[in-house]
XYZ file of N, CA and C in Angstrom:
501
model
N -46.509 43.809 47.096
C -45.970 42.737 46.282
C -44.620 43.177 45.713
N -43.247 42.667 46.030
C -42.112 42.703 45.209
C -42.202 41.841 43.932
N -41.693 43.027 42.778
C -41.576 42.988 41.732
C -39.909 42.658 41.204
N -39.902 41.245 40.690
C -38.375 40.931 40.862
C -37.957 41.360 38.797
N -37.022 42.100 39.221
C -36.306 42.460 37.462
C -36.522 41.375 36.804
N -36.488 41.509 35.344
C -36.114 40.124 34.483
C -34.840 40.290 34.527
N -34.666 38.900 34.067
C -33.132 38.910 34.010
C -32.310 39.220 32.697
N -31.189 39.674 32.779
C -30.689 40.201 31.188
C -30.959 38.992 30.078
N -30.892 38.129 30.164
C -30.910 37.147 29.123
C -32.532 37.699 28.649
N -33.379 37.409 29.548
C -35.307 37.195 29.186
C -35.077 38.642 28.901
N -34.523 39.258 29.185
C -35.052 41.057 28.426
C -34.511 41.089 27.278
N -32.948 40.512 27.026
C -32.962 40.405 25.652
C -33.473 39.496 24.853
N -33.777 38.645 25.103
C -34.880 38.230 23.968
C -36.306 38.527 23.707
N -36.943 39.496 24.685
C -37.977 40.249 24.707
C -38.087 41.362 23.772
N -36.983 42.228 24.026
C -36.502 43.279 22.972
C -36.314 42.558 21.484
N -35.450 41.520 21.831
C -35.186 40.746 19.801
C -36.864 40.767 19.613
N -37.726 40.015 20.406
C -39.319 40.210 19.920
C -39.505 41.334 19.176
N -39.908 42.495 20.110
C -40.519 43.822 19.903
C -39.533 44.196 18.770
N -38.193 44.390 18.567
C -37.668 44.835 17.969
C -38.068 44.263 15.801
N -38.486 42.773 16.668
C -38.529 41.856 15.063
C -39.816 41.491 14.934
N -41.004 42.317 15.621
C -42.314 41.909 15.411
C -42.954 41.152 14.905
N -42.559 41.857 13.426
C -43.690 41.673 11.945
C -42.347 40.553 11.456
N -41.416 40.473 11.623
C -40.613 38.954 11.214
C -41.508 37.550 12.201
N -41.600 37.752 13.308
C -42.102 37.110 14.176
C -43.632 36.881 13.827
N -44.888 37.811 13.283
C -45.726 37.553 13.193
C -45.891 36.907 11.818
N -44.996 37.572 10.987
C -45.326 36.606 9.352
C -44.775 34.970 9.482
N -43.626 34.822 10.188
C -43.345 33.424 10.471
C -44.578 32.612 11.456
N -45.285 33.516 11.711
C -46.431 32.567 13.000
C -47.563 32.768 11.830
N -47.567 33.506 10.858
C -48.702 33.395 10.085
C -48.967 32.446 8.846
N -47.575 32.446 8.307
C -46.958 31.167 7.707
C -46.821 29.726 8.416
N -46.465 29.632 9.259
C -46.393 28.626 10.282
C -48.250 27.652 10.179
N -49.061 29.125 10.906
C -50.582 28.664 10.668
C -50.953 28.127 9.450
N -50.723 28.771 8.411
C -51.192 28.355 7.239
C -50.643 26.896 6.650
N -49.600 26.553 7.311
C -48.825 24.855 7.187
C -49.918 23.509 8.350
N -50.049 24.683 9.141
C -50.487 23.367 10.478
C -52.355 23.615 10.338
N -53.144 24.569 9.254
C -54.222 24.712 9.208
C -54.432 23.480 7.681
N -53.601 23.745 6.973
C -53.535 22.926 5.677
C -53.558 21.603 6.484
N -52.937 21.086 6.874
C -52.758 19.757 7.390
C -54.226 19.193 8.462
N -54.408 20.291 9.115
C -55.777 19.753 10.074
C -56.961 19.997 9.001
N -57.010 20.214 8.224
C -58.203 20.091 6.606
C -57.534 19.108 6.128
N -56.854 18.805 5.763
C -56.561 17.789 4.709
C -56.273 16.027 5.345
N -55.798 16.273 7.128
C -56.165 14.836 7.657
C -57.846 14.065 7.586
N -58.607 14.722 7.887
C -59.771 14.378 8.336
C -60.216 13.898 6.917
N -60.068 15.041 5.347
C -59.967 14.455 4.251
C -59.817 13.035 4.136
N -58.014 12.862 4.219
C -57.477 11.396 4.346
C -58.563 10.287 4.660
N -58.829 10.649 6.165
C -59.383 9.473 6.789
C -60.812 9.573 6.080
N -61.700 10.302 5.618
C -62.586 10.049 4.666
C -62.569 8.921 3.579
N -61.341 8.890 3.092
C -61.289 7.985 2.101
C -61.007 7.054 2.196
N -60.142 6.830 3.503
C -59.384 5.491 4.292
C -60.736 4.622 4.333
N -61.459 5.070 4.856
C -62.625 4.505 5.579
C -63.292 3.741 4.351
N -62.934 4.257 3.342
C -63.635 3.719 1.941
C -62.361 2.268 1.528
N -61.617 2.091 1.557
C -60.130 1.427 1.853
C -60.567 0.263 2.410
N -60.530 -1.155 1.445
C -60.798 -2.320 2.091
C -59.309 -2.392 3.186
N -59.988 -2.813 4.280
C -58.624 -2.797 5.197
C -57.321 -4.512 4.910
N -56.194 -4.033 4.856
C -54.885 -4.761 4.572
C -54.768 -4.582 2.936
N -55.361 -3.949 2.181
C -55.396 -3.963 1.047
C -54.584 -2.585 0.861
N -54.002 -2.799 -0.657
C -52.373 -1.618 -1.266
C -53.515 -0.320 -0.755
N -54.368 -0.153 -1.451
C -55.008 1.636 -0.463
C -54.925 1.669 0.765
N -55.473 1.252 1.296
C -55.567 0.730 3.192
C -53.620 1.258 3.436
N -52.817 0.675 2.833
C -51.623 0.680 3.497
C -51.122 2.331 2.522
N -51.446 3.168 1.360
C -51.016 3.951 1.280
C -51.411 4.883 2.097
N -52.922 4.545 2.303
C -53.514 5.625 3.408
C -52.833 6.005 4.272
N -52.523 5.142 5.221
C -51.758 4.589 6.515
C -50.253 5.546 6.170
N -50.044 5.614 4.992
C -48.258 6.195 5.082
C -48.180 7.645 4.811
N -49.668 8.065 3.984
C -50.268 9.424 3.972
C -50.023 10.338 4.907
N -51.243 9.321 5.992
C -51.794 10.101 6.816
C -50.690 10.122 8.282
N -49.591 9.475 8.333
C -48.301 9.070 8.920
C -47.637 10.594 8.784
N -47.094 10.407 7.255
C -46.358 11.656 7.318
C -46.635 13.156 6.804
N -48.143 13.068 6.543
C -48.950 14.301 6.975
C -48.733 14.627 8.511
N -49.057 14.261 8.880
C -49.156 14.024 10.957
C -47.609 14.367 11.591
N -46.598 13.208 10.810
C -45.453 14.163 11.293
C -44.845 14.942 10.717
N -45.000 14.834 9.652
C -44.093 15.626 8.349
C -44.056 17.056 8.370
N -45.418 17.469 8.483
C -46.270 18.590 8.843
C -46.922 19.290 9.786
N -48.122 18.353 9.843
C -48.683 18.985 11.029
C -48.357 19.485 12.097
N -47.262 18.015 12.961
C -46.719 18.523 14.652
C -46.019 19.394 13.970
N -44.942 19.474 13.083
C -43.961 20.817 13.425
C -44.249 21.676 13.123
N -45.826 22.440 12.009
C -46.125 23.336 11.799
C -47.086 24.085 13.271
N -47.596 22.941 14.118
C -48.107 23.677 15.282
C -47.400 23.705 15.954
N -45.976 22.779 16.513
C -44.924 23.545 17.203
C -44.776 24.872 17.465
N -44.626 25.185 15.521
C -43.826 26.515 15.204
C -45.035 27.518 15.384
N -46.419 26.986 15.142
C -47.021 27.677 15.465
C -47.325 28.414 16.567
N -47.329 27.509 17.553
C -46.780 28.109 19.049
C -45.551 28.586 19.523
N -44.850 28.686 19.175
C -43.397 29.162 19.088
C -43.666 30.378 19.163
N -44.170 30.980 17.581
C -43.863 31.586 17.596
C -45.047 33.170 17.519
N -46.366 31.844 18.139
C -47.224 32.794 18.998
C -47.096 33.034 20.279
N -45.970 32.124 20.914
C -45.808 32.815 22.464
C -44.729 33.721 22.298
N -44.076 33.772 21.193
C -43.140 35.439 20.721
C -43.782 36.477 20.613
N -45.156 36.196 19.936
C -46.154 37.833 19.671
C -46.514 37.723 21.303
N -46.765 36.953 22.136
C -47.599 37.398 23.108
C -46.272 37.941 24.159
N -45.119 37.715 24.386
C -44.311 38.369 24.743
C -43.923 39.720 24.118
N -43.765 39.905 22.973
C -43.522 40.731 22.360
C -44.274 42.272 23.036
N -46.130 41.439 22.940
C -47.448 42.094 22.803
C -46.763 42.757 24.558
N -46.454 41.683 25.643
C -46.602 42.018 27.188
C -45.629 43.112 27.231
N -44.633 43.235 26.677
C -43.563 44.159 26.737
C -43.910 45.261 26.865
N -44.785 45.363 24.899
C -45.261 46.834 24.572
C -46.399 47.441 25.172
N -47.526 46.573 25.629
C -48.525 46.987 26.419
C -48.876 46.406 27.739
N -48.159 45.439 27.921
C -48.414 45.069 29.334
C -49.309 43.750 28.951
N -49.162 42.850 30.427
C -49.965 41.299 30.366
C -51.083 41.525 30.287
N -51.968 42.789 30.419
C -53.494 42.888 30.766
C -54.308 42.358 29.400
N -53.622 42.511 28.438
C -54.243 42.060 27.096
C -54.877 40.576 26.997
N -54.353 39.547 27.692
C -54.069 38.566 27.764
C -56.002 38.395 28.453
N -56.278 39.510 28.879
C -57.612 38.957 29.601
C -58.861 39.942 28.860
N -58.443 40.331 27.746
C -59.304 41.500 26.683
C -59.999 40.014 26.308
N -61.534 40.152 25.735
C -62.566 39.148 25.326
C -61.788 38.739 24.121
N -60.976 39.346 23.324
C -61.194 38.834 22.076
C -59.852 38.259 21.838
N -58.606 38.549 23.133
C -57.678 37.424 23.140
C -58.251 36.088 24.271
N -59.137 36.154 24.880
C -59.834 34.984 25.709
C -60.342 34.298 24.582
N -60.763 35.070 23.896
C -61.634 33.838 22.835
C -60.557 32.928 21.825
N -59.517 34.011 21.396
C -58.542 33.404 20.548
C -58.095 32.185 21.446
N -57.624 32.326 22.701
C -56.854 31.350 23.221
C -57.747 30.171 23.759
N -59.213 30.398 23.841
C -60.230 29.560 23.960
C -60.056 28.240 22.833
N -60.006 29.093 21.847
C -60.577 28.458 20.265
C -58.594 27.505 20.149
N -57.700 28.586 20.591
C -56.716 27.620 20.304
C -56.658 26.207 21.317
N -56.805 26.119 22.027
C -57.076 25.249 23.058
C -57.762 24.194 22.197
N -59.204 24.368 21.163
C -59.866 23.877 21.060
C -59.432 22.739 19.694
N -58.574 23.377 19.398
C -57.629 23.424 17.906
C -56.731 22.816 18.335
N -56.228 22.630 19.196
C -55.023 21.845 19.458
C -55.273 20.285 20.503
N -56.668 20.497 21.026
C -57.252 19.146 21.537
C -57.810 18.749 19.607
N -57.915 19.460 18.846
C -58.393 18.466 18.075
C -57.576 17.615 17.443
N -56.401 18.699 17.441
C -55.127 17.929 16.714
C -54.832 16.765 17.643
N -54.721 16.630 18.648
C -54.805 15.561 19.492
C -55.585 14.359 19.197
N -56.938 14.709 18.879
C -58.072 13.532 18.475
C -57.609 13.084 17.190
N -56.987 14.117 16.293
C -56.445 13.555 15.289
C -55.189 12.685 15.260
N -54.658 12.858 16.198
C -53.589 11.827 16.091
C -53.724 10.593 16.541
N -54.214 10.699 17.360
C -55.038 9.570 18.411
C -55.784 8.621 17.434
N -56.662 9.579 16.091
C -57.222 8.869 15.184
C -56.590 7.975 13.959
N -55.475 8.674 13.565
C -54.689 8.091 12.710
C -53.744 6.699 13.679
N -53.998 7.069 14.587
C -53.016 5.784 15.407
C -54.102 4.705 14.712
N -55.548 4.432 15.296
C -56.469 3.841 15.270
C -56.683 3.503 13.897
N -56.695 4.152 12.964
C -56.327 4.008 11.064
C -55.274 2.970 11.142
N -54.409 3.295 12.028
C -52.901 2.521 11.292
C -53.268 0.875 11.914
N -53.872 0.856 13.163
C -54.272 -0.697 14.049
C -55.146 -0.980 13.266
N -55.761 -0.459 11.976
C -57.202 -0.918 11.394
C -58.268 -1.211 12.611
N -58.104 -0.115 13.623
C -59.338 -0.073 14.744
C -60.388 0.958 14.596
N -60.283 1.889 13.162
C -61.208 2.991 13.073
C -62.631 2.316 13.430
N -63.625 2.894 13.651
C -65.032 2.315 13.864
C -65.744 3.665 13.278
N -65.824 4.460 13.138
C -66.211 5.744 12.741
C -66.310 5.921 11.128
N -67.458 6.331 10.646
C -68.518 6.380 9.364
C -67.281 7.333 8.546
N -67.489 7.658 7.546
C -67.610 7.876 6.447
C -68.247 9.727 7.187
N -69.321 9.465 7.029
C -70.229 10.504 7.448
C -69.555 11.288 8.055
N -69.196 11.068 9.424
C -68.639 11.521 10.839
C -67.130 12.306 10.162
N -66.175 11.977 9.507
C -64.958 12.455 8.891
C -65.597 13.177 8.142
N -66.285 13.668 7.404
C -67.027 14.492 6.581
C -67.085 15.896 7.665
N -68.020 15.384 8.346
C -68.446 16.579 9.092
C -67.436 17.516 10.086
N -66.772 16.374 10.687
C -65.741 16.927 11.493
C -64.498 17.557 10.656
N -64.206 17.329 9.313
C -63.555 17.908 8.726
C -63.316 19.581 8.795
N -64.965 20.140 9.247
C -65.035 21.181 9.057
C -64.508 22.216 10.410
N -64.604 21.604 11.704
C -63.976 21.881 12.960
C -62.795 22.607 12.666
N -61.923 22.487 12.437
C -60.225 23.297 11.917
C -60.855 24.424 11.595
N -61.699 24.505 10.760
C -61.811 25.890 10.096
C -63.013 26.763 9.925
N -63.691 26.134 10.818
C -64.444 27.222 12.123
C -63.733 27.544 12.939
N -62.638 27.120 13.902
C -61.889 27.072 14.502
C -60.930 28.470 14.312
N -60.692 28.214 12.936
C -60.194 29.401 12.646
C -60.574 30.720 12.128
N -62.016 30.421 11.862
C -62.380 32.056 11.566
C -62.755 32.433 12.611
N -62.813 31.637 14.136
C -63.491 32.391 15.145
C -61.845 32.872 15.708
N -60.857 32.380 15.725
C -59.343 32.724 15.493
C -59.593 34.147 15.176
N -59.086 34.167 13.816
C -58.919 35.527 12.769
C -59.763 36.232 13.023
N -61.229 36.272 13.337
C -62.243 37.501 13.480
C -61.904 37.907 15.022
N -61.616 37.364 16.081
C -60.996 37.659 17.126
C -60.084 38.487 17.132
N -58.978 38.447 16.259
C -57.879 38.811 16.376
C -57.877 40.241 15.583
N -58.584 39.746 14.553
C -58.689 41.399 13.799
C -59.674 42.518 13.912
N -60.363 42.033 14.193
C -61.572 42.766 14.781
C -62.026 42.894 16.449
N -60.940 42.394 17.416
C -60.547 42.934 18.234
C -62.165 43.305 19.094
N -62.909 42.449 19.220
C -64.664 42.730 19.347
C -64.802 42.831 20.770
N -65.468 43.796 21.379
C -66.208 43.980 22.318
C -65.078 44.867 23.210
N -63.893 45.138 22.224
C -62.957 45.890 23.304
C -63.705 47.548 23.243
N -63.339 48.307 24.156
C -64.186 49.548 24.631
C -63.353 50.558 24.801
């Protein structure tokens, strides 16, 4: 198999990685903590929406809430969140090589992000459906699913720090 060089541009910004790590990981850790606040606090929203006679002044503050929660926040805090987790994982390939990428306890992280970012999806998808006054979904159901984000994320963080089942 030929192995083709990177090219000077992708090596220098590989090196700015490695070189700016822990700048790179506190901005992706900060980043999380913006786009984790927001996937707890939508599902909140729509809890109460649901309580919200629909066309009525709550019904429509809901609606402008949960609007610019969604863009205000959320998308650009998981943007950045990915941003500037595909910087640690370049960073990571540099210093130790791509093999990490298939260790159990980054499979699981990138499992769980997958899982976290289809939800953010359902969430947007849901607030569309809030804003058409087409929700059909309980009271109950926003309760429970509230809690998804953040299981989500301790199976995240215990992955990542505790690094489990590596040998």
């Amino acid at each position: 198999m030929v192995q083709v060089p990177p090219s000077r541009g992708s090596r220098r910004v590989t090196d700015f990685l490695v070189a700016h790590f822990n700048l790179v990981r506190g901005l992706h850790i900060l980043s999380v903590i913006a786009f984790m606040a927001g996937m707890l606090y939508l599902p909140r929203l729509f809890v109460y929406h649901t309580q919200a006679e629909p066309g009525s002044q709550m019904d429509e503050t809901f609606k402008v809430m949960e609007r610019r929660l969604l863009r205000g926040i959320i998308n650009p805090a998981s943007i950045a969140t990915a941003l500037f987790g595909l910087g640690l994982i370049l960073a990571d390939a540099q210093i130790r090589g791509w093999s990490f990428l298939l260790e159990p306890w980054m499979a699981t992280k990138l499992v769980a992000l997958v899982g976290l970012y289809g939800f953010h999806g359902f969430l947007s998808a849901s607030r569309k459906k809030f804003e058409a006054g087409q929700n059909t979904r309980p009271e109950k159901f926003w309760r429970m699913v509230n809690e998804i984000p953040f299981v989500l994320a301790i199976v995240i963080v215990l992955a990542v720090t505790t690094k489990f089942l590596n040998h």
